[in-house]
Amino acid sequence: MKYAPLTDADAPKSQWRPWHLLVLIVLVAATAIILMRNRTATDGNVGFQRDEGAIFGTFYHATYRSSRSLKADIEAELQRVDRSLSMFNPTSTISRINSGTSDATDSLLQYVITLSQRVSESTNGAFDITVAPLVNAWGFGYKSGTLPDSAAVDSLRALVGYRHIALTEDGRIEKDIEGVVLDCSAVAKGFGVDRVAQLLRGQGINDFMVEIGGELVVSGTNPDGQLWRVGVNKPVDDATSTSNELEAVLPLTNCAMATSGNYRNFYITDDGRRISHTIDPHTGRPAQHSLLSATVIAPTCAEADAFATAFMVMGLDSAKALLESQRQLQVYFIYDHDGEDLIYSTVH
């Protein structure tokens, strides 16, 4: 049998249409995205997310290596801390305890109280979460408009002392005198940072920086693949200053850092007296010494926050002596010596 040669008229008609090209482009792009995601999942070349927002009367910033944003989860965790520890949230756990409507704590407040009591014991009461009545009396926190006299200070001192409170086995607060107020403001920001850091680690994220109002936790490396570089502010002696001039820049990783100082939060009375916000629980009066700022590096930010506050109460010499028994801490102190700012540092 012979076959006649095919002609153009016998060729099959093309079924190609313009929309086929669009489908092909979409398929190629989707394949490229999948391959890229698979490759970045194995070689660690995932970009960084950057989130920020308002919390605790200040702002948080979070920079972390992830293929997706966790902002909603971060803010949910911070709101959980606020519902437990905020004195300015009337429905928070601590507010209900202070108002006398409840003596029940929650797991977050229990952790903070336990940590605070340990730091109080270590610092001989320099750190004390019952000091709020004195802080308020001196015009910080809830402003009274007048300075307390000696009689008022002595009266309020009777309500201050970390040994006036205790946690029961079933998670209740016991007070041995009426009128004791809990205030975890000196550790709440640090604790909030720790909670966000824990959230990120739980998602398998190891490269991050979380910061709230200057208190921070860093882990792994920054977007440039280097250690995180964290600035320590120069203590500009001006309550209205917005200067961010740096005294030092510290390369850090896998640690927490917090700073406390009197060079911003103070006021001058009509008779020229300088009143700082750091109140000594022992005297009931603002701390007076040469230490201008205390930066503490510790395993957790809550711990760094608490010790930084304690050191500002204690002063340079007592703080240096305490470091002999607190080997987990590193410090960067700025202090005044005859009008000159000097540095004491154990950071390495």
Short mmCIF file of C-alpha atoms in Angstrom, two decimals:
data_model
loop_
_atom_site.label_atom_id
_atom_site.label_comp_id
_atom_site.label_asym_id
_atom_site.label_seq_id
_atom_site.Cartn_x
_atom_site.Cartn_y
_atom_site.Cartn_z
CA MET A 1 0.00 0.00 0.00
CA LYS A 2 1.31 3.45 -0.90
CA TYR A 3 0.82 6.53 1.23
CA ALA A 4 0.47 9.92 -0.33
CA PRO A 5 2.79 12.56 1.15
CA LEU A 6 1.25 14.90 3.69
CA THR A 7 0.52 18.44 2.68
CA ASP A 8 -0.01 21.58 4.79
CA ALA A 9 -3.71 21.06 4.43
CA ASP A 10 -3.41 17.68 6.08
CA ALA A 11 -1.43 19.01 9.16
CA PRO A 12 -3.37 19.11 12.47
CA LYS A 13 -4.70 22.47 13.46
CA SER A 14 -2.85 24.06 16.46
CA GLN A 15 -4.80 24.04 19.74
CA TRP A 16 -2.58 26.77 21.32
CA ARG A 17 -4.42 29.76 22.71
CA PRO A 18 -3.11 33.03 24.35
CA TRP A 19 -4.42 32.03 27.78
CA HIS A 20 -2.22 28.95 27.66
CA LEU A 21 0.82 31.22 27.81
CA LEU A 22 -0.53 32.89 30.97
CA VAL A 23 -1.04 29.48 32.62
CA LEU A 24 2.49 28.47 31.71
CA ILE A 25 3.94 31.67 33.21
CA VAL A 26 2.00 31.14 36.43
CA LEU A 27 3.18 27.51 36.68
CA VAL A 28 6.81 28.48 36.10
CA ALA A 29 6.62 31.28 38.71
CA ALA A 30 4.99 29.00 41.27
CA THR A 31 7.64 26.34 40.70
CA ALA A 32 10.40 28.93 41.15
CA ILE A 33 8.87 30.12 44.43
CA ILE A 34 8.58 26.57 45.77
CA LEU A 35 12.16 25.79 44.82
CA MET A 36 13.38 29.01 46.44
CA ARG A 37 11.49 28.27 49.65
CA ASN A 38 12.87 24.76 49.76
CA ARG A 39 16.38 26.08 49.20
CA THR A 40 16.13 28.80 51.88
CA ALA A 41 14.69 26.31 54.34
CA THR A 42 17.82 24.20 53.99
CA ASP A 43 20.53 26.86 53.66
CA GLY A 44 19.18 29.32 56.27
CA ASN A 45 18.97 32.18 53.77
CA VAL A 46 15.64 33.45 55.13
CA GLY A 47 15.05 37.18 55.41
CA PHE A 48 14.32 39.20 58.53
CA GLN A 49 10.96 40.48 59.72
CA ARG A 50 10.72 43.81 61.55
CA ASP A 51 7.73 44.55 63.77
CA GLU A 52 7.00 47.38 66.19
CA GLY A 53 4.15 48.81 68.23
CA ALA A 54 3.05 50.43 71.49
CA ILE A 55 3.04 48.57 74.83
CA PHE A 56 3.56 49.35 78.53
CA GLY A 57 3.53 53.11 77.87
CA THR A 58 6.47 52.79 75.46
CA PHE A 59 7.28 50.92 72.24
CA TYR A 60 8.50 47.45 71.32
CA HIS A 61 10.72 46.53 68.37
CA ALA A 62 11.34 43.00 67.14
CA THR A 63 13.75 41.99 64.37
CA TYR A 64 13.87 38.28 63.65
CA ARG A 65 14.76 35.81 60.90
CA SER A 66 11.54 34.31 59.59
CA SER A 67 9.69 33.72 56.34
CA ARG A 68 6.52 35.19 57.85
CA SER A 69 5.48 37.90 60.27
CA LEU A 70 4.63 36.92 63.83
CA LYS A 71 3.41 40.38 64.83
CA ALA A 72 -0.04 39.18 65.89
CA ASP A 73 1.47 36.48 68.10
CA ILE A 74 4.01 38.91 69.59
CA GLU A 75 1.37 41.48 70.48
CA ALA A 76 -0.94 38.82 71.90
CA GLU A 77 1.87 37.71 74.23
CA LEU A 78 2.61 41.29 75.28
CA GLN A 79 -1.07 41.88 76.00
CA ARG A 80 -1.04 38.77 78.17
CA VAL A 81 1.78 40.30 80.22
CA ASP A 82 -0.14 43.57 80.44
CA ARG A 83 -3.26 41.77 81.72
CA SER A 84 -1.14 40.26 84.47
CA LEU A 85 1.33 42.98 85.55
CA SER A 86 0.03 46.41 84.54
CA MET A 87 -0.90 48.74 87.41
CA PHE A 88 -2.59 51.00 84.85
CA ASN A 89 -4.95 48.27 83.68
CA PRO A 90 -7.74 48.20 86.29
CA THR A 91 -8.67 44.62 85.40
CA SER A 92 -5.13 43.20 85.52
CA THR A 93 -4.24 40.51 88.03
CA ILE A 94 -1.97 42.86 90.00
CA SER A 95 -4.58 45.66 90.02
CA ARG A 96 -7.20 43.32 91.47
CA ILE A 97 -4.76 42.29 94.19
CA ASN A 98 -3.90 45.91 95.00
CA SER A 99 -7.56 46.91 95.15
CA GLY A 100 -8.32 44.04 97.53
CA THR A 101 -10.88 42.44 95.24
CA SER A 102 -8.75 39.30 94.81
CA ASP A 103 -5.72 37.57 96.27
CA ALA A 104 -5.29 35.18 93.31
CA THR A 105 -2.23 35.41 91.08
CA ASP A 106 -1.53 33.86 87.68
CA SER A 107 1.48 32.01 86.33
CA LEU A 108 3.13 35.16 84.95
CA LEU A 109 2.78 37.13 88.17
CA GLN A 110 3.96 34.14 90.20
CA TYR A 111 7.14 33.97 88.13
CA VAL A 112 7.82 37.70 88.49
CA ILE A 113 7.17 37.72 92.23
CA THR A 114 9.44 34.71 92.75
CA LEU A 115 12.23 36.33 90.72
CA SER A 116 11.73 39.66 92.48
CA GLN A 117 11.92 38.09 95.93
CA ARG A 118 15.15 36.33 94.96
CA VAL A 119 16.72 39.60 93.75
CA SER A 120 15.46 41.36 96.88
CA GLU A 121 17.19 38.78 99.06
CA SER A 122 20.40 39.04 96.99
CA THR A 123 20.46 42.85 97.23
CA ASN A 124 19.39 43.16 100.88
CA GLY A 125 16.14 44.77 99.84
CA ALA A 126 17.56 47.34 97.40
CA PHE A 127 15.14 45.91 94.85
CA ASP A 128 11.62 45.87 96.26
CA ILE A 129 8.29 45.53 94.42
CA THR A 130 6.41 47.07 97.37
CA VAL A 131 8.11 50.50 97.10
CA ALA A 132 5.29 52.13 95.05
CA PRO A 133 3.81 54.24 97.91
CA LEU A 134 7.14 56.00 98.35
CA VAL A 135 7.69 56.40 94.61
CA ASN A 136 4.28 58.04 94.31
CA ALA A 137 4.86 60.26 97.33
CA TRP A 138 7.99 61.71 95.74
CA GLY A 139 6.11 62.68 92.59
CA PHE A 140 6.75 59.71 90.29
CA GLY A 141 4.07 57.31 89.14
CA TYR A 142 0.89 58.91 90.47
CA LYS A 143 1.93 62.52 91.10
CA SER A 144 0.83 64.08 94.37
CA GLY A 145 1.93 67.66 93.70
CA THR A 146 3.72 68.06 97.04
CA LEU A 147 6.88 66.54 98.50
CA PRO A 148 6.52 64.34 101.57
CA ASP A 149 7.91 65.50 104.91
CA SER A 150 9.81 63.23 107.28
CA ALA A 151 6.66 62.14 109.09
CA ALA A 152 4.97 61.14 105.83
CA VAL A 153 8.06 59.23 104.66
CA ASP A 154 8.30 57.33 107.94
CA SER A 155 4.61 56.48 107.78
CA LEU A 156 4.89 55.13 104.23
CA ARG A 157 8.04 53.17 105.02
CA ALA A 158 5.92 51.01 107.30
CA LEU A 159 4.06 49.78 104.20
CA VAL A 160 7.23 48.98 102.25
CA GLY A 161 9.22 45.77 102.50
CA TYR A 162 9.40 42.69 100.32
CA ARG A 163 9.02 40.43 103.34
CA HIS A 164 5.48 41.77 103.86
CA ILE A 165 4.27 39.55 101.00
CA ALA A 166 4.41 35.82 100.31
CA LEU A 167 3.11 33.37 97.72
CA THR A 168 1.09 30.47 99.03
CA GLU A 169 1.31 26.97 97.54
CA ASP A 170 -2.03 27.46 95.81
CA GLY A 171 -0.92 30.72 94.14
CA ARG A 172 -2.44 33.33 96.42
CA ILE A 173 -0.79 36.47 97.78
CA GLU A 174 -0.55 36.81 101.52
CA LYS A 175 0.22 40.19 103.14
CA ASP A 176 1.17 40.47 106.78
CA ILE A 177 -0.07 44.09 106.99
CA GLU A 178 -2.82 46.04 105.27
CA GLY A 179 -1.94 48.68 102.69
CA VAL A 180 0.96 46.87 100.97
CA VAL A 181 0.93 47.56 97.21
CA LEU A 182 2.60 45.46 94.52
CA ASP A 183 4.34 47.27 91.66
CA CYS A 184 6.27 45.21 89.11
CA SER A 185 7.01 48.14 86.78
CA ALA A 186 10.76 47.83 87.37
CA VAL A 187 10.77 44.33 85.90
CA ALA A 188 7.69 44.17 83.63
CA LYS A 189 9.39 45.43 80.47
CA GLY A 190 12.23 42.97 80.87
CA PHE A 191 9.80 40.15 81.52
CA GLY A 192 7.81 41.12 78.42
CA VAL A 193 10.98 40.93 76.34
CA ASP A 194 11.70 37.47 77.75
CA ARG A 195 8.22 36.26 76.85
CA VAL A 196 8.59 37.40 73.23
CA ALA A 197 12.05 35.83 73.03
CA GLN A 198 10.57 32.58 74.32
CA LEU A 199 7.82 32.80 71.68
CA LEU A 200 10.35 33.23 68.88
CA ARG A 201 12.52 30.36 70.10
CA GLY A 202 9.41 28.20 70.25
CA GLN A 203 8.97 28.88 66.54
CA GLY A 204 12.51 27.66 65.85
CA ILE A 205 13.84 31.20 65.36
CA ASN A 206 17.39 31.67 66.66
CA ASP A 207 18.44 35.01 65.11
CA PHE A 208 16.57 37.93 66.68
CA MET A 209 16.57 41.10 68.72
CA VAL A 210 13.57 42.03 70.87
CA GLU A 211 13.52 45.41 72.62
CA ILE A 212 10.99 47.22 74.81
CA GLY A 213 11.84 50.71 76.03
CA GLY A 214 15.58 50.00 75.95
CA GLU A 215 15.47 46.55 77.58
CA LEU A 216 16.35 43.78 75.16
CA VAL A 217 17.25 40.20 74.35
CA VAL A 218 19.54 39.27 71.44
CA SER A 219 20.18 35.86 69.95
CA GLY A 220 22.27 34.54 67.08
CA THR A 221 23.34 37.12 64.51
CA ASN A 222 21.97 40.27 62.93
CA PRO A 223 20.87 40.66 59.26
CA ASP A 224 24.53 41.23 58.30
CA GLY A 225 25.55 37.93 59.88
CA GLN A 226 27.41 39.73 62.69
CA LEU A 227 26.91 40.00 66.44
CA TRP A 228 24.18 42.43 67.42
CA ARG A 229 25.57 45.90 68.22
CA VAL A 230 23.80 47.54 71.15
CA GLY A 231 24.37 51.13 72.22
CA VAL A 232 24.70 52.45 75.78
CA ASN A 233 23.48 56.04 76.03
CA LYS A 234 25.72 58.78 77.36
CA PRO A 235 24.12 60.07 80.62
CA VAL A 236 23.14 63.56 79.48
CA ASP A 237 22.12 65.40 82.65
CA ASP A 238 18.97 67.01 81.29
CA ALA A 239 15.45 65.82 82.04
CA THR A 240 14.16 67.32 78.78
CA SER A 241 16.98 66.06 76.55
CA THR A 242 16.24 63.80 73.61
CA SER A 243 19.92 63.21 72.88
CA ASN A 244 20.83 59.66 71.95
CA GLU A 245 24.59 60.18 72.00
CA LEU A 246 26.26 56.88 72.78
CA GLU A 247 28.85 56.20 75.44
CA ALA A 248 29.65 52.77 73.99
CA VAL A 249 28.49 50.16 71.49
CA LEU A 250 28.58 46.59 72.77
CA PRO A 251 28.69 43.54 70.43
CA LEU A 252 26.32 41.01 72.00
CA THR A 253 24.58 37.71 71.35
CA ASN A 254 22.61 35.12 73.32
CA CYS A 255 22.00 37.39 76.31
CA ALA A 256 19.72 40.05 77.76
CA MET A 257 20.50 43.66 78.63
CA ALA A 258 18.75 46.35 80.67
CA THR A 259 19.75 49.86 81.76
CA SER A 260 18.58 52.00 84.65
CA GLY A 261 19.62 55.59 85.28
CA ASN A 262 18.72 58.84 86.99
CA TYR A 263 19.94 61.26 84.32
CA ARG A 264 16.57 61.55 82.53
CA ASN A 265 13.84 60.81 85.06
CA PHE A 266 14.24 63.52 87.71
CA TYR A 267 13.05 67.00 88.53
CA ILE A 268 14.40 70.09 90.26
CA THR A 269 12.42 71.57 93.18
CA ASP A 270 11.78 75.29 93.67
CA ASP A 271 14.63 75.44 96.16
CA GLY A 272 17.06 73.79 93.72
CA ARG A 273 17.01 70.22 95.02
CA ARG A 274 17.36 67.43 92.49
CA ILE A 275 14.83 64.62 93.03
CA SER A 276 15.58 61.37 91.16
CA HIS A 277 13.07 58.62 90.51
CA THR A 278 15.20 55.90 92.16
CA ILE A 279 13.83 55.59 95.69
CA ASP A 280 15.81 53.73 98.32
CA PRO A 281 13.37 51.42 100.15
CA HIS A 282 15.53 51.57 103.29
CA THR A 283 15.52 55.36 103.71
CA GLY A 284 12.29 56.13 101.87
CA ARG A 285 14.11 58.89 99.99
CA PRO A 286 15.70 59.34 96.55
CA ALA A 287 19.05 57.57 96.25
CA GLN A 288 22.05 59.89 96.42
CA HIS A 289 25.36 58.64 95.03
CA SER A 290 27.75 58.92 92.10
CA LEU A 291 26.31 56.16 89.89
CA LEU A 292 24.63 57.74 86.84
CA SER A 293 23.55 54.65 84.94
CA ALA A 294 23.73 50.90 85.41
CA THR A 295 23.66 48.59 82.40
CA VAL A 296 23.35 44.91 83.26
CA ILE A 297 23.86 41.91 80.97
CA ALA A 298 22.22 38.73 82.26
CA PRO A 299 20.74 35.41 81.06
CA THR A 300 17.21 36.88 81.16
CA CYS A 301 15.94 40.42 80.68
CA ALA A 302 13.74 40.33 83.77
CA GLU A 303 16.82 39.54 85.86
CA ALA A 304 18.86 42.27 84.12
CA ASP A 305 16.02 44.76 84.67
CA ALA A 306 15.71 43.99 88.39
CA PHE A 307 19.44 44.11 89.11
CA ALA A 308 19.88 47.36 87.14
CA THR A 309 17.27 48.97 89.38
CA ALA A 310 18.88 47.53 92.51
CA PHE A 311 22.33 48.81 91.53
CA MET A 312 20.96 52.33 91.07
CA VAL A 313 19.69 52.15 94.65
CA MET A 314 22.91 50.67 96.02
CA GLY A 315 25.49 52.91 94.35
CA LEU A 316 28.83 52.04 92.78
CA ASP A 317 30.79 50.51 95.65
CA SER A 318 28.00 48.31 96.96
CA ALA A 319 27.09 47.21 93.44
CA LYS A 320 30.69 46.22 92.69
CA ALA A 321 30.84 44.23 95.92
CA LEU A 322 27.61 42.38 95.09
CA LEU A 323 28.95 41.29 91.71
CA GLU A 324 31.34 38.94 93.51
CA SER A 325 28.35 36.72 94.34
CA GLN A 326 26.45 37.23 91.07
CA ARG A 327 28.78 35.71 88.49
CA GLN A 328 25.98 35.39 85.93
CA LEU A 329 25.94 39.20 85.54
CA GLN A 330 28.11 41.57 83.53
CA VAL A 331 27.83 45.32 84.03
CA TYR A 332 28.67 48.61 82.36
CA PHE A 333 28.48 51.40 84.95
CA ILE A 334 28.81 55.12 84.24
CA TYR A 335 29.56 57.19 87.34
CA ASP A 336 30.56 60.70 88.27
CA HIS A 337 33.97 61.46 89.75
CA ASP A 338 34.64 65.13 90.46
CA GLY A 339 32.44 66.20 87.57
CA GLU A 340 33.89 63.69 85.08
CA ASP A 341 32.04 60.66 83.74
CA LEU A 342 34.03 57.47 84.32
CA ILE A 343 33.38 53.84 83.35
CA TYR A 344 33.43 50.62 85.34
CA SER A 345 32.87 47.61 83.08
CA THR A 346 33.08 43.82 83.36
CA VAL A 347 31.76 43.26 79.83
CA HIS A 348 33.94 40.94 77.77
#
